[in-house]
Each structure stands twice: as C-alpha cells, then as structure tokens.
Amino acid sequence: MYADVILPLPFSDLYTYAIPKALQQEIGIGYRVIVPFGSRKHYTAIVLKIHQEAPANLDIKEIHSLIDAHPVVNEQQLKLWEWISFYYLTPLGDVYKAALPSSLIPRDLLNTYTPKTETFIQINPETGIENVESLLGKAKKQQALLEEIRHFLIENDEERISKKELSGLSGFSVSALNGLLKKKILVDIRVETSRLDNDSVSVRAPYPLSVHQQEAFQDINNCFRHKPTCLLHGVTSGGKTEIYIHLIAQFLAEGKQALYLLPEIALTTQLTKRLQAVFGSRLGVYHSRINHNERAEIWQKMLSPQPYKIVVGVRSSLFLPFQKLGLVIVDEEHEGSYKQQDPSPRYHARDTAVMLAHFFGAKTVLGSATPSIESYYNVLTGKYGLVTLTERFNGATMPAIRIENTRELRRRKKMKSLLSPLLIELIDQSLKENEQVILFRNRRGYAPIIACNQCEWTPKCTRCDVSLTYHKKINRLVCHYCNSTYRVPEKCPSCHQESLEPMGQGTEQLEEEVSRLFPDSTVARMDQDSTRGKDSYEQIIQDFQQQKIQILVGTQMLSKGLDFDHVKVVGIISADSLLNYPDFRAHERGFQLITQAAGRAGRKQTPGTVVIQSADPGNPIYSFVTGYDYAGFVHSQLEERKLFHYPPFYRLIRIICKHKDADKVEKITFRFAELLRKSLHERVLGPNKPVVGRIQLFYIREILLKLESGLSTQHIRDILKKTEVNLRSDSDFKHAMIYYDVDPL
Ligand SMILES: [Zn+2]
Ligand SMILES: [Zn+2]
C-alpha cells in the first residue's frame, strides 16, 4: 500500500511513500505521518490519498511513523486546501503550512507539541490505612500534613490535591511532603490540563430584535431557502451584530456550528465580550496573537466530541476542523485585509469562506454598510441574495455630511491650520457638550516627505524605491515598506544648504496641531506607530469609550467597525488623498472609507456631523457619499469597470517577478510576457514597473493578465505552468522569484 502525502514545503506535487505493514490498519486520510525527505531530513506530512498503485520510481521510501490515532484534517478541509491551491495558483504545501498551527507540524522527530501538565498529590490506595500509622512513626509534621490533606479532600469532595493548593496548606513543608512520598503514603501524578479557559461563564438570552432587525433576520432566513449566500447591506450602527447573534443561536439550536470572521484581530476583543455573554464557553477565539500551543489545543478541541460551537476569528480560522459547520458570517466583507498579501497562499478569506460553506452545505452571510463591488455584482447577477437594513438602531439619525472646500478657503486666507474654521467650531461646540471627536488622516508619521527647498532633493530608502517619512517623535526618517530608519540630515546632501523642509502632514503633525488648538482636552493618536505594543490598540479604544480621551486622531485603522457612543463630530482631513492614486479600486476604497468613517458619528440620541475637507469637492464620489447613494455609486463604478475591462467583469492575475539584479528581472519579465502573448494575446499587459519598483533590495516587475470571466482556470493554470517551466530552463533565470496574485487588491 502507498500513501500520497502533502509536505510542508512550497510544492504543489504530492509525494508517494510506501506504508509499512504495521501501519496499514491504522493509517487513513488526514492523518499526520513522519516521512524521510532528501538525504537526512524528516518532515511531518498529511496523508491525502491511499492506494495500491506502485509508482514507477523504484527506490521509494517508507513512512517513518504515524503521529495520530485519528485524522487531524477532515475531508471538507482537504477539499478547501485543494481549491485554494488550484484557484490561487499557490503550492498545496503552502496552504498546509498556513492552515495548521505550527506546533502541529513538528520540524523534526523530537520537537513536537507538548501538552501542559500539572502535578497532583493523592493518598496512595495501595498503602492500606492499617499500615499508615506504623509508617508515620513519630514524624509529627508528616502526621499533621496528612491530616490536613485528608480534611481538604473530604471538604472539597476531591480525590487529589494540586501541588499549588497543597503548598497553601498551613502544615505544608517540602520535607514533610517528601517524607510522605518516600514512605509511599502519598503518590504524585502528572495530569494533562488544558491551556484553554474552560470556566463556564453565566449566559443570558440574546436581546430582543427591533422591528427593523427582526425584518432583516426574517429576510435572511427567507433568502437561505433559495440561495446559500446572502449579502446583508446594513447602514452603520444598524445593529447587524445582534442579527448575527440571533442567526447563530438559531443554527446552534439545530446542532450546527458557526464561524464568525472579522477583518482585524483588534476587532475581536469588543465582539468576543458580546458573544460570550450569550454563548459562554461554547465560543472559541482563534487568531495569530494566540500562542502556538494554545492554537494547537483549539485545533484538537475542534476535533474532539465537544468542539466549540462558535469560532470568532480572522482569516486563518477558516482552516479549523469544523465538524458540522452550518453558518459562516463574514462581517465588514468589503475590507481589504481579508486578502492575504504575503506570504503565500494569497487567498481572499471572504471568497474562500463562501467555498468553505459550499463544501459543508452551509449558509453564508456577508455583512457591510459599504459592500464590495464584487459582492454587490453577485447580487445583481442573482448569485447572492440581498437583505437591506436602512434604519439605524434605536432610531438614531444618519449624520449630516458637509464638504469644506479647502482650496477656496485657502484662496480666501481662511485656512489658518490643518482644520477648516467650520470643523474647529464644531469641535469646540461638541467638547463643551462633553461629546467626542474623531479626525482621520490616512498618512502616518509627521510629514510624508522631506524635501530641499533649493534643489528639490528628497531622502530615499537605500533598500527600496520610496521616499522616507519624517517621524518627529523619534526624530528619524522611516521607510514604510521595510521599516528601516535613518538619521535626519542637517544639510541637504545634494546642494549642502540648510534647506530641508517637511512637506505635507501626517497623523503625528495633526495630533500636534489639534493639541495646540484645544489645549484643555485630551488628544490621542491611533495608527500603526502608536499601537505597536501588544494591547495598546485595545487600551486606546477603551480609554476613548470611557471618555478619558476627547479627540482621537488616526488613520483608517479607526474606521473599521468600532462602535462608540459619544462621537458627535468626525473630520476627514485631506479626503482627496483617498481618491487620487492610480488604481481602479481607488474610488471604491475612498467611498467605503469615507462612508465608514462618517458612520462613527452620531449614535443613540445625538445626531452627528461629518466634515470632509477637500480641495476638489467636485469629484462625483463626494456627492454619492453626502447623499448616502450607494446604488448610484455602484452603478457608476460598474459602468467604468466594464468599459476598462476590470473586475467583476474580468478576472485579474498579477504575475510578480523579483530579483536582486535589475537587468535580469527586466529580461525575465519581458521574456515571460512574450511567451504568454503567444497563447493569451492582448490579455497580457506589461511588464510594468510597479509604483514601488524595489523593496528590500529586490527589483520588482509585474505582468497583468485580464481574463474574461468565461475562461477556465485550468486552462490558464496550464499555460502559466508550462511557460514558467520553459522560462526556468534558462540558467540565467533560475534564481528569480516568480509568484501569482489572483484577484489582487
Ligand atoms: Zn525601505
Ligand atoms: Zn538641496
């Protein structure tokens, strides 16, 4: 018998091993095995197929050993892995590595996951009570300790006492314990305990739904009768979470499991508390900030007869071994962070979640106040159902959105700071009413660029093709691509004059300015720089919720699905910078970001105001935003995308090539594009130099494929594979990094 296995290496090929006689009865699909590979190495592999066909290769190796007594990966998961590998043109070994917690993939024979154990002390049942007295003799301390242990066990109705509890007893001493152990009156045993918190929290029933929520809940259920996937388009603060809670409760009552996906780890804290109040210990949380061993335990628990019924997590929780998955919720489905960028597999968790649900025959809800064009298009073509929730919860009104023309204000010399006079006035007013303010700026740091006002020289990263950003707090220049930092030069290195000036404004400068304008209020900043510490993000959120902070300045990090009760004013500084960059998704992202940011304003009974500062208020995106006209926005975007052959009408595949040698990367991509054009013709664009042409010493070139939606993935795969093999046969191109980004964002 033979087994085809997946190795945790960047290959798509399966490797065949002979199954030793002794293991033939025990082995199965989804089991982990240790296999030899190369001359000396061993790897933990997953069995994908078992068969009788002897491979042509004669010196076939045997499986070294079997790790598990039951499969650790189930059939639906393996289907999902194969789909990801196929669709995203990514090695199956990479999917395996991304899916399993690393401590379940031991790198060698010894270094395997160790369960956490605790030592307990027990009265030795083999030493009869009649013998104890003579064994004790005149050891008074031992007598006293034994008496206390007996007392403890009776009182707590336990058979054993943990070493920790034992050391808390008044008669405890190490010598007395050792004496009793030596005389075999007591024995110690090691017991495997879980790292998981199993305290059963007292739970409450879900809150009753409002009339509008109840309608949406019903509509989703009706939708599920005809379609497995439903898009819930609900206004910000519409109370989507409570609808999800009712849906989860419904599926749990049917004996099913639910998966609740969020785009960011930072959002899990707020949500977990809400879900735990209703579902208690049936809820598990899974993401990369949880340590390796704990993740392995969650995995094992999902395989056990008592798995978590609900899992909240970010994209990696898609890979957990669900047994009876019935419902998948993808909240804030429009968020770009659902797409994994690096490393491979570069999958989109929203689209993969829909496939996962398909393999389980489960239902999916995609929720957003600003659905992605792709998902909305799937509604228009009838693939997904649509449910809308247009009313805010508790009858709260949508904030008024006002556009401030900063070009005009500058011309009239009315812009005396980064904030327009109207915004300053509104902030002032809400601070007097004890309400809060959020200000957005999508550039972190102090100044995006430093430049010489004489010769226009700007400092660049030596490892990447980008300008450096000035960070005032640390007084360094920082590369936002590789995080290298540099000293700020005193003189311009080019013309040797003291003529370097910061240009533009980042969040750091905005924070400084706001503190100057409102000296009596507490101002805090939330961006990648201020939230580096493990819990600093949660801390800022908490402080803001408890109104210890009055004005919060931040990047788009702030716009993502956070609920605050006292925000009256939201300001969007330099809104144009969200729209003006060369990408076909720029307008979609800008619309989503501004609408989401605006949605943070005005909750409960306080109506809010949003101020958008723009030097180009004529941009049509602003009228869609101020009019809350999502449908109008989508239709204008769809027209443009159809015209210029972009998704959702065409599929994009980005081919990325990296090399340390600038000439070689140029040659490879040129040759690659040339070969591809022979079969794909005008669908091949480039090669192009991306906006940032070098990152961390690697030169980058890209080729873009625009493929009409009818074209088969298998066909494209075959062409790309063949071409790559052809290309690699040239020894000059051997060391190039080539990879694919399917449906790039
Ligand atoms: Zn750099
Ligand atoms: Zn200069």
XYZ file of C-alpha atoms and ligand atoms in Angstrom:
747
model
C 0.000 0.000 0.000
C 1.080 3.534 -0.745
C 0.218 6.954 0.584
C 0.345 10.255 -1.316
C 1.231 12.968 1.152
C 1.412 16.767 1.339
C 4.742 18.088 2.609
C 5.035 21.463 4.375
C 7.211 22.751 1.516
C 6.434 25.153 -1.328
C 5.486 22.453 -3.844
C 2.167 21.501 -5.321
C 3.185 17.936 -6.066
C 2.189 15.123 -3.769
C 4.898 12.661 -2.711
C 4.339 8.916 -2.598
C 5.620 6.724 0.247
C 5.207 3.031 0.985
C 3.130 2.258 4.063
C 4.904 -0.210 6.392
C 2.863 -3.365 7.138
C 2.463 -2.451 10.795
C 0.727 0.828 9.949
C -1.588 -0.375 7.195
C -4.534 -0.978 9.507
C -4.142 2.290 11.367
C -3.383 4.898 8.734
C -6.031 6.994 6.988
C -6.659 10.180 5.017
C -5.995 13.340 7.032
C -3.522 11.633 9.402
C -0.105 13.121 10.137
C 2.903 10.970 9.329
C 6.634 11.497 9.662
C 8.417 10.902 6.382
C 12.059 10.983 5.341
C 12.881 13.567 2.666
C 16.172 14.171 0.911
C 19.224 12.540 2.384
C 18.751 13.275 6.067
C 15.636 15.321 6.720
C 12.286 14.316 8.155
C 9.004 16.186 7.794
C 5.504 15.991 9.170
C 3.249 15.263 6.211
C -0.518 14.885 5.777
C -1.942 11.822 4.037
C -4.144 12.852 1.117
C -4.595 9.513 -0.719
C -4.077 5.815 -0.014
C -3.766 3.441 -2.964
C -2.210 0.255 -4.355
C -0.511 1.611 -7.488
C 3.211 1.149 -7.200
C 4.961 4.259 -8.508
C 7.449 3.915 -11.348
C 10.160 5.152 -9.045
C 11.810 2.050 -7.566
C 13.693 3.437 -4.600
C 10.502 4.566 -2.948
C 10.865 5.386 0.734
C 8.742 4.174 3.602
C 6.737 6.258 6.014
C 8.801 6.559 9.186
C 5.940 6.722 11.676
C 2.350 7.671 12.272
C 1.643 10.530 14.684
C -2.105 10.341 15.142
C -4.750 7.855 16.203
C -7.378 9.868 14.314
C -7.317 12.299 11.373
C -6.364 15.922 12.238
C -7.715 17.284 8.969
C -11.126 16.294 7.613
C -12.429 15.731 4.130
C -14.009 19.182 3.707
C -10.792 20.876 4.795
C -8.715 18.924 2.307
C -11.172 19.904 -0.430
C -10.768 23.532 0.621
C -6.952 23.257 0.572
C -7.026 21.820 -2.927
C -9.405 24.522 -4.088
C -7.173 27.304 -2.673
C -4.101 25.778 -4.273
C -5.875 25.443 -7.612
C -7.700 28.774 -7.754
C -4.984 30.981 -6.259
C -2.156 29.249 -8.193
C -0.367 28.503 -4.985
C 1.567 25.435 -3.795
C -0.510 22.968 -1.782
C 2.363 22.749 0.719
C 1.982 26.479 1.421
C -1.735 26.026 2.095
C -0.971 23.171 4.503
C 1.570 25.341 6.339
C -0.859 28.253 6.605
C -3.725 26.032 7.737
C -2.262 24.026 10.611
C -0.915 25.658 13.802
C 2.857 25.407 13.517
C 3.211 23.290 16.650
C 1.171 20.579 14.920
C 3.810 20.472 12.151
C 6.921 19.441 14.110
C 10.081 20.118 12.103
C 11.938 17.076 13.402
C 11.274 13.876 15.273
C 11.597 15.331 18.768
C 10.232 18.797 18.697
C 6.554 18.053 18.950
C 3.727 19.845 20.702
C 3.713 19.080 24.421
C 0.505 19.201 26.382
C 0.544 21.292 29.542
C 0.621 19.138 32.672
C 0.094 19.775 36.352
C 1.237 17.681 39.333
C -1.349 16.376 41.765
C -0.884 14.557 45.090
C -3.096 11.661 46.035
C -3.283 9.307 49.028
C -1.733 6.059 47.873
C -4.564 3.494 47.702
C -2.016 0.647 47.684
C -0.720 1.523 51.132
C -3.502 0.245 53.374
C -4.771 2.554 56.109
C -3.731 -0.050 58.675
C -0.081 0.416 57.639
C -0.061 4.200 57.650
C 0.328 4.641 61.373
C 3.388 2.418 61.669
C 4.916 4.070 58.592
C 4.401 7.518 60.056
C 6.035 6.620 63.363
C 6.829 9.745 65.322
C 7.014 12.146 62.378
C 4.686 14.840 63.778
C 4.904 17.212 60.797
C 4.084 14.435 58.371
C 1.133 13.391 60.522
C -0.188 16.918 60.620
C 0.168 17.433 56.861
C -1.520 14.107 56.079
C -4.388 15.053 58.371
C -4.779 18.394 56.592
C -4.756 16.754 53.157
C -7.457 14.276 54.233
C -9.511 17.152 55.526
C -9.097 19.116 52.292
C -10.125 16.148 50.133
C -13.278 15.442 52.151
C -14.258 19.084 52.255
C -13.792 19.609 48.520
C -15.067 16.186 47.538
C -11.879 15.551 45.567
C -9.606 12.569 45.154
C -6.449 14.555 44.700
C -4.965 17.916 45.508
C -2.859 20.025 43.173
C 0.661 20.884 44.254
C -0.297 24.525 44.139
C -3.187 24.035 46.570
C -1.029 21.813 48.746
C 1.601 24.475 49.217
C -1.146 26.744 50.537
C -1.976 24.427 53.459
C -0.742 25.663 56.846
C 1.090 22.417 57.707
C 2.911 22.295 54.371
C 6.674 21.863 54.209
C 8.762 20.360 51.459
C 10.414 17.951 53.873
C 7.075 16.661 55.244
C 5.762 16.125 51.696
C 8.915 14.352 50.571
C 8.780 12.155 53.685
C 5.212 11.088 52.920
C 6.071 10.440 49.273
C 9.131 8.387 50.229
C 7.053 6.226 52.579
C 4.562 5.751 49.742
C 1.731 7.097 51.876
C 1.228 9.735 49.182
C 1.852 9.479 45.450
C 2.248 12.200 42.880
C 0.705 12.017 39.437
C 1.008 14.279 36.392
C -2.264 15.165 34.757
C -2.728 16.786 31.361
C -4.611 20.033 31.729
C -5.901 22.397 29.122
C -4.483 25.834 28.446
C -7.916 26.858 27.338
C -10.099 28.779 29.676
C -12.962 26.438 30.377
C -14.710 28.449 33.038
C -18.356 28.295 32.185
C -19.493 31.886 32.094
C -23.078 32.521 33.049
C -25.016 33.388 29.921
C -28.049 35.474 29.064
C -30.605 35.210 26.261
C -29.948 37.350 23.161
C -31.529 40.816 23.332
C -34.843 41.062 21.508
C -34.539 42.481 17.999
C -36.074 45.781 16.948
C -38.790 45.720 14.289
C -36.262 46.504 11.526
C -33.745 43.976 12.787
C -36.467 41.333 13.039
C -37.462 42.009 9.423
C -33.855 41.659 8.250
C -33.492 38.445 10.280
C -36.601 37.004 8.601
C -35.443 38.144 5.165
C -32.094 36.407 5.634
C -33.874 33.182 6.548
C -36.150 33.508 3.522
C -33.128 34.159 1.342
C -31.426 30.990 2.633
C -34.303 28.902 1.273
C -33.230 29.754 -2.277
C -29.599 30.836 -2.041
C -26.728 29.712 0.164
C -25.139 33.182 0.304
C -26.803 36.386 1.434
C -25.404 39.905 1.399
C -26.616 41.974 4.359
C -26.311 45.615 3.343
C -26.969 47.475 6.571
C -26.322 51.097 7.495
C -23.577 51.852 10.029
C -24.989 51.440 13.559
C -27.886 49.437 12.144
C -27.383 46.712 14.738
C -26.057 43.964 12.439
C -24.234 42.194 15.277
C -27.454 41.476 17.165
C -28.947 39.962 13.999
C -25.875 37.736 13.682
C -26.296 36.648 17.320
C -29.878 35.554 16.629
C -28.789 33.681 13.494
C -26.020 31.902 15.397
C -28.448 30.908 18.173
C -30.793 29.509 15.536
C -28.098 27.371 13.860
C -26.756 26.185 17.226
C -30.237 25.033 18.179
C -30.160 22.877 15.028
C -26.940 21.261 16.268
C -24.734 23.175 13.795
C -21.533 25.156 14.254
C -20.932 28.789 13.267
C -17.851 30.707 12.117
C -17.753 34.482 12.586
C -14.999 36.180 10.576
C -13.648 39.660 11.225
C -11.097 41.564 9.136
C -8.807 42.545 12.052
C -7.604 40.908 15.256
C -8.124 44.222 17.032
C -11.887 43.963 16.495
C -12.167 40.554 18.167
C -11.951 41.909 21.743
C -15.115 44.025 21.517
C -17.069 41.299 19.766
C -15.877 38.402 21.917
C -17.253 40.066 25.043
C -20.658 40.491 23.425
C -20.815 36.922 22.141
C -19.506 35.408 25.354
C -22.353 36.999 27.284
C -24.770 34.929 25.196
C -22.835 31.805 24.260
C -20.426 31.431 27.205
C -17.860 28.657 26.874
C -19.343 27.415 23.599
C -17.365 30.244 21.971
C -13.738 29.945 20.887
C -11.443 32.721 19.637
C -8.748 31.960 17.078
C -6.080 34.213 15.562
C -2.349 34.650 15.286
C -1.931 36.617 18.508
C -2.850 33.461 20.428
C 0.286 31.436 21.153
C 1.213 28.318 19.171
C 0.378 25.780 21.835
C -2.985 27.314 22.555
C -3.823 27.308 18.861
C -2.908 23.614 18.728
C -5.253 22.978 21.666
C -8.103 24.833 19.987
C -7.477 22.688 16.903
C -7.598 19.488 18.986
C -10.742 20.668 20.738
C -12.433 21.252 17.367
C -11.673 17.582 16.578
C -12.982 16.342 19.941
C -16.531 15.210 20.722
C -17.087 18.609 22.426
C -15.879 21.137 19.876
C -16.510 24.884 20.098
C -19.902 25.652 18.643
C -18.874 29.133 17.500
C -15.470 30.400 16.494
C -14.664 34.098 16.198
C -11.509 34.851 14.312
C -9.680 36.430 11.430
C -8.986 34.745 8.110
C -6.891 31.838 9.481
C -9.895 30.469 11.405
C -11.287 29.292 8.062
C -8.868 26.409 8.341
C -10.135 24.986 11.657
C -11.522 21.435 11.580
C -15.242 22.157 11.842
C -17.414 19.070 12.089
C -20.903 20.412 11.437
C -20.454 23.900 10.079
C -23.869 25.419 9.368
C -23.311 29.188 9.234
C -20.461 31.453 8.176
C -20.607 35.194 8.882
C -18.146 37.472 7.111
C -18.524 40.855 8.773
C -17.197 44.036 7.096
C -16.902 41.902 3.968
C -15.572 44.852 1.915
C -12.361 45.091 3.971
C -9.143 44.621 2.024
C -7.449 42.926 4.959
C -9.438 39.761 4.154
C -6.983 39.268 1.312
C -3.701 37.742 2.389
C -0.812 39.535 0.682
C 2.326 37.858 1.975
C 3.346 35.130 2.322
C 1.615 32.615 0.046
C -1.198 31.462 -0.065
C -2.543 34.824 -1.284
C -6.192 33.936 -0.781
C -9.226 36.121 -0.190
C -10.855 34.962 3.043
C -14.328 36.227 2.058
C -14.413 34.297 -1.197
C -12.747 31.283 0.413
C -15.376 31.375 3.191
C -18.101 31.071 0.561
C -16.316 27.961 -0.811
C -15.873 26.531 2.692
C -19.612 26.909 3.325
C -20.263 25.247 -0.041
C -18.206 22.169 0.910
C -20.210 21.859 4.155
C -23.586 22.684 2.603
C -23.640 25.659 4.983
C -25.044 29.202 4.645
C -23.034 32.424 4.438
C -23.930 35.987 5.419
C -21.683 38.741 4.067
C -22.283 41.917 6.031
C -21.301 45.526 5.301
C -22.537 49.109 5.229
C -20.488 49.550 2.054
C -20.442 46.193 0.220
C -17.614 45.479 -2.195
C -18.432 45.950 -5.870
C -17.747 42.227 -6.414
C -20.273 41.065 -3.816
C -22.894 43.546 -4.957
C -22.408 42.413 -8.541
C -23.032 38.839 -7.381
C -26.381 40.093 -6.069
C -27.192 41.760 -9.399
C -26.446 38.554 -11.320
C -28.575 36.528 -8.910
C -25.734 34.526 -7.373
C -26.237 36.028 -3.892
C -29.411 37.129 -2.153
C -29.705 40.660 -0.760
C -31.154 41.931 2.509
C -31.016 45.623 3.371
C -31.240 47.308 6.728
C -31.782 51.018 6.197
C -32.646 52.232 9.689
C -30.133 52.906 12.405
C -30.686 51.106 15.678
C -32.651 52.989 18.353
C -33.962 55.443 15.774
C -30.636 57.297 15.615
C -30.346 59.555 12.571
C -27.600 59.437 9.988
C -25.022 62.201 10.455
C -25.179 65.291 8.252
C -22.201 65.333 5.878
C -20.652 68.682 4.938
C -17.925 69.308 2.424
C -15.399 72.058 3.099
C -13.655 73.384 0.014
C -10.117 73.872 1.297
C -8.818 75.321 -1.973
C -11.392 78.112 -1.797
C -10.746 78.628 1.924
C -7.010 78.879 1.272
C -7.575 81.360 -1.501
C -9.597 83.500 0.881
C -6.861 83.022 3.520
C -9.297 81.330 5.889
C -7.360 78.086 6.347
C -5.143 79.035 9.281
C -4.453 75.453 10.315
C -4.996 71.909 9.079
C -8.602 72.224 10.221
C -11.179 74.426 8.497
C -12.960 77.130 10.542
C -16.204 75.120 10.449
C -14.510 71.996 11.770
C -12.825 73.971 14.551
C -16.152 75.495 15.547
C -17.940 72.118 15.566
C -15.177 70.525 17.634
C -15.308 73.379 20.098
C -19.050 73.032 20.454
C -19.057 69.264 20.973
C -16.262 69.475 23.558
C -18.433 71.938 25.502
C -21.266 69.390 25.378
C -18.931 66.655 26.662
C -19.098 64.824 23.360
C -16.170 63.348 21.442
C -14.380 63.904 18.132
C -12.611 61.634 15.617
C -10.227 63.044 12.987
C -8.935 60.968 10.081
C -5.785 61.375 8.089
C -4.620 58.443 6.030
C -0.908 59.194 6.302
C 1.014 58.284 9.400
C 4.172 59.964 10.569
C 4.760 63.715 10.853
C 5.462 64.676 7.257
C 5.072 62.270 4.316
C 8.039 63.859 2.564
C 11.074 65.907 3.468
C 12.471 67.926 0.596
C 15.148 70.505 -0.092
C 13.525 73.848 -0.905
C 16.569 74.767 -3.076
C 17.235 71.717 -5.248
C 14.174 69.524 -4.520
C 16.302 66.637 -3.226
C 14.312 64.128 -1.136
C 15.734 61.312 1.020
C 15.019 57.792 -0.224
C 15.360 54.353 1.339
C 18.569 52.625 0.234
C 16.800 49.263 0.125
C 13.505 50.325 -1.505
C 12.383 52.752 -4.189
C 10.421 55.046 -1.852
C 10.712 58.422 -0.167
C 11.156 58.366 3.581
C 8.584 59.688 6.020
C 9.632 62.027 8.811
C 8.615 60.870 12.323
C 9.066 63.725 14.738
C 8.632 61.839 18.000
C 11.632 59.614 17.328
C 13.269 62.274 15.136
C 14.073 59.785 12.389
C 13.228 59.176 8.765
C 11.323 55.907 8.348
C 10.763 53.662 5.311
C 7.145 52.477 5.424
C 7.998 49.482 3.252
C 10.887 47.865 5.133
C 10.811 49.812 8.430
C 14.450 50.909 8.098
C 15.104 54.180 9.910
C 17.626 56.908 9.049
C 19.127 59.953 10.745
C 17.696 63.263 9.553
C 20.461 65.068 7.619
C 21.236 68.579 8.870
C 22.128 69.851 5.435
C 20.889 68.859 2.018
C 23.414 66.223 0.851
C 22.961 67.447 -2.703
C 23.383 71.249 -2.500
C 24.841 71.447 1.043
C 22.474 74.118 2.284
C 20.352 74.038 5.427
C 17.275 73.901 3.304
C 15.380 70.700 4.195
C 11.706 71.156 4.937
C 8.868 68.820 5.882
C 6.113 68.760 3.247
C 2.541 67.564 3.769
C 1.010 66.419 7.021
C 0.708 63.051 8.677
C -1.196 61.932 11.770
C 1.653 62.933 14.069
C 1.521 66.538 12.881
C -2.278 66.550 13.024
C -2.136 65.367 16.643
C 0.332 68.140 17.479
C -1.838 70.774 15.848
C -5.081 69.600 17.463
C -3.408 69.609 20.896
C -2.331 73.191 20.237
C -5.835 74.258 19.135
C -7.636 72.531 22.018
C -5.170 72.658 24.902
C -7.762 71.702 27.538
C -8.770 68.374 26.015
C -7.010 65.040 25.908
C -5.865 64.119 22.406
C -4.673 60.643 21.421
C -3.433 59.139 18.187
C -4.185 55.729 16.738
C -2.074 54.443 13.869
C 0.477 51.703 13.277
C 3.117 53.654 15.210
C 1.078 54.326 18.335
C -0.314 50.774 18.577
C 2.850 48.693 18.313
C 2.566 47.262 21.830
C 0.535 44.106 22.380
C -2.524 45.703 23.977
C -2.053 49.379 23.152
C -4.788 49.299 20.493
C -7.312 47.922 22.975
C -6.142 50.436 25.557
C -6.756 53.433 23.281
C -10.203 52.083 22.319
C -11.086 51.521 25.950
C -9.894 54.964 27.035
C -11.901 56.527 24.240
C -15.007 54.540 25.143
C -14.680 55.629 28.752
C -14.265 59.226 27.565
C -10.785 59.585 29.020
C -9.852 60.840 25.550
C -11.856 63.652 23.911
C -10.247 63.820 20.472
C -8.906 60.778 18.679
C -6.675 61.301 15.651
C -5.896 58.348 13.423
C -5.541 56.526 10.121
C -8.130 54.206 8.564
C -7.444 51.830 11.448
C -10.101 53.929 13.189
C -12.834 53.395 10.623
C -13.102 49.652 10.974
C -16.306 48.546 12.632
C -15.747 50.107 16.034
C -18.752 51.379 17.946
C -18.543 54.484 20.110
C -21.461 56.111 21.863
C -20.427 59.728 22.236
C -18.846 60.779 18.963
C -20.521 63.884 17.655
C -18.050 65.134 15.079
C -15.958 63.267 12.541
C -13.457 65.186 10.420
C -11.790 63.762 7.329
C -8.631 65.749 6.599
C -7.268 65.716 3.024
C -10.037 63.426 1.805
C -8.754 63.774 -1.794
C -5.690 61.733 -0.942
C -8.036 58.757 -0.505
C -9.244 59.057 -4.088
C -6.247 60.232 -6.069
C -3.992 57.305 -6.670
C -3.562 55.209 -9.762
C -5.668 52.137 -9.039
C -9.015 51.103 -10.451
C -10.223 50.488 -6.889
C -9.264 53.944 -5.595
C -12.802 55.321 -5.808
C -14.341 52.230 -4.293
C -11.929 52.354 -1.353
C -12.387 56.089 -0.936
C -16.172 55.773 -0.897
C -16.017 52.930 1.623
C -13.528 54.649 3.857
C -15.316 57.997 3.973
C -18.740 56.383 4.491
C -17.401 54.072 7.204
C -15.574 56.921 8.916
C -18.716 59.067 8.758
C -20.626 56.185 10.310
C -18.680 56.593 13.552
C -20.556 59.851 14.181
C -23.874 60.225 15.944
C -25.176 57.322 17.925
C -28.015 56.973 20.351
C -29.882 60.275 20.593
C -27.116 62.653 19.487
C -27.169 63.465 15.778
C -23.625 63.841 14.448
C -21.863 65.904 11.800
C -19.169 64.801 9.394
C -16.845 67.341 7.796
C -14.987 66.311 4.668
C -12.098 68.647 3.785
C -11.383 68.559 0.083
C -9.581 70.752 -2.440
C -11.604 69.082 -5.208
C -15.204 68.953 -3.940
C -16.490 68.458 -7.491
C -15.348 64.833 -7.508
C -18.564 62.809 -8.069
C -17.627 60.410 -5.246
C -18.422 63.188 -2.753
C -21.975 63.593 -3.971
C -22.540 59.828 -3.642
C -21.134 59.980 -0.105
C -23.114 63.019 1.060
C -26.328 61.667 -0.483
C -25.812 58.183 1.044
C -26.273 56.992 -2.524
C -24.682 53.533 -2.539
C -26.694 52.285 -5.521
C -25.718 55.296 -7.628
C -22.112 54.830 -6.672
C -22.098 51.125 -7.583
C -23.704 51.682 -10.948
C -21.242 54.397 -11.935
C -18.373 52.129 -10.905
C -19.749 49.137 -12.770
C -20.023 51.150 -15.971
C -16.402 52.239 -15.719
C -15.161 48.776 -14.876
C -16.998 47.226 -17.781
C -15.574 49.805 -20.147
C -11.975 49.334 -18.986
C -12.100 45.543 -18.549
C -11.796 45.334 -14.781
C -13.401 43.094 -12.134
C -16.119 41.975 -11.660
C -16.367 41.680 -15.471
C -12.799 40.472 -15.910
C -10.552 38.447 -13.644
C -7.099 39.793 -12.887
C -3.960 37.791 -12.224
C -0.834 39.669 -11.289
C 2.449 37.933 -12.056
C 5.186 39.251 -9.817
C 8.836 38.752 -10.503
C 11.658 39.674 -8.104
C 15.406 39.584 -8.496
C 18.399 41.285 -6.916
C 19.741 42.005 -10.366
C 17.906 44.857 -12.133
C 18.822 43.662 -15.632
C 17.760 40.101 -15.046
C 14.330 40.992 -13.689
C 13.814 43.143 -16.779
C 14.815 40.313 -19.124
C 12.787 37.630 -17.361
C 9.534 39.559 -17.328
C 9.988 40.675 -20.899
C 10.510 37.077 -21.979
C 7.655 35.848 -19.765
C 5.197 38.342 -21.271
C 6.398 37.496 -24.775
C 5.807 33.763 -24.257
C 2.385 34.344 -22.668
C 1.258 36.576 -25.549
C 1.615 33.612 -27.908
C -1.427 31.981 -26.339
C -3.149 34.767 -24.374
C -2.612 37.619 -26.832
C -3.927 41.030 -25.796
C -4.939 39.712 -22.360
C -1.309 40.160 -21.328
C -0.326 43.644 -20.104
C 3.186 44.742 -19.299
C 5.716 44.064 -17.998
C 5.388 47.144 -15.810
C 7.415 48.682 -13.077
C 5.101 48.916 -10.041
C 4.719 52.194 -8.100
C 7.444 50.963 -5.764
C 9.953 49.292 -8.060
C 12.345 47.964 -5.444
C 11.632 46.652 -1.945
C 14.258 45.302 0.444
C 16.934 45.148 -2.252
C 14.744 43.176 -4.666
C 13.846 44.735 -8.020
C 10.238 44.103 -8.964
C 8.423 43.866 -12.279
C 4.852 42.836 -12.894
C 2.750 41.388 -15.672
C -1.016 41.759 -15.513
C -3.466 39.301 -17.044
C -7.006 40.491 -17.760
C -9.142 37.440 -18.320
C -12.770 37.366 -19.406
C -14.866 35.570 -16.807
C -15.717 32.598 -19.047
C -12.087 31.455 -19.366
C -11.334 28.227 -17.466
C -8.935 28.373 -14.525
C -7.482 25.004 -15.554
C -6.584 26.367 -18.983
C -4.836 29.448 -17.530
C -3.046 27.314 -14.957
C -1.671 25.010 -17.621
C -0.412 27.915 -19.725
C 1.270 29.624 -16.775
C 2.904 26.416 -15.534
C 4.216 25.483 -18.965
C 5.565 28.968 -19.552
C 7.257 29.108 -16.170
C 8.976 25.738 -16.728
C 10.109 26.923 -20.144
C 11.462 30.135 -18.611
C 13.265 28.386 -15.770
C 15.180 26.163 -18.192
C 17.315 29.235 -18.910
C 20.055 29.097 -16.263
C 20.052 32.892 -16.108
C 16.535 32.892 -14.718
C 16.924 30.108 -12.170
C 17.114 32.305 -9.095
C 14.226 34.594 -9.893
C 11.260 34.704 -7.550
C 8.055 34.337 -9.511
C 4.628 34.220 -7.946
C 0.997 34.894 -8.757
C -1.579 37.103 -7.127
C -5.052 36.040 -8.215
C -7.823 38.645 -7.765
C -5.276 41.170 -6.456
C -6.452 44.086 -4.324
Zn 12.895 50.516 2.722
Zn 19.354 70.758 -1.840
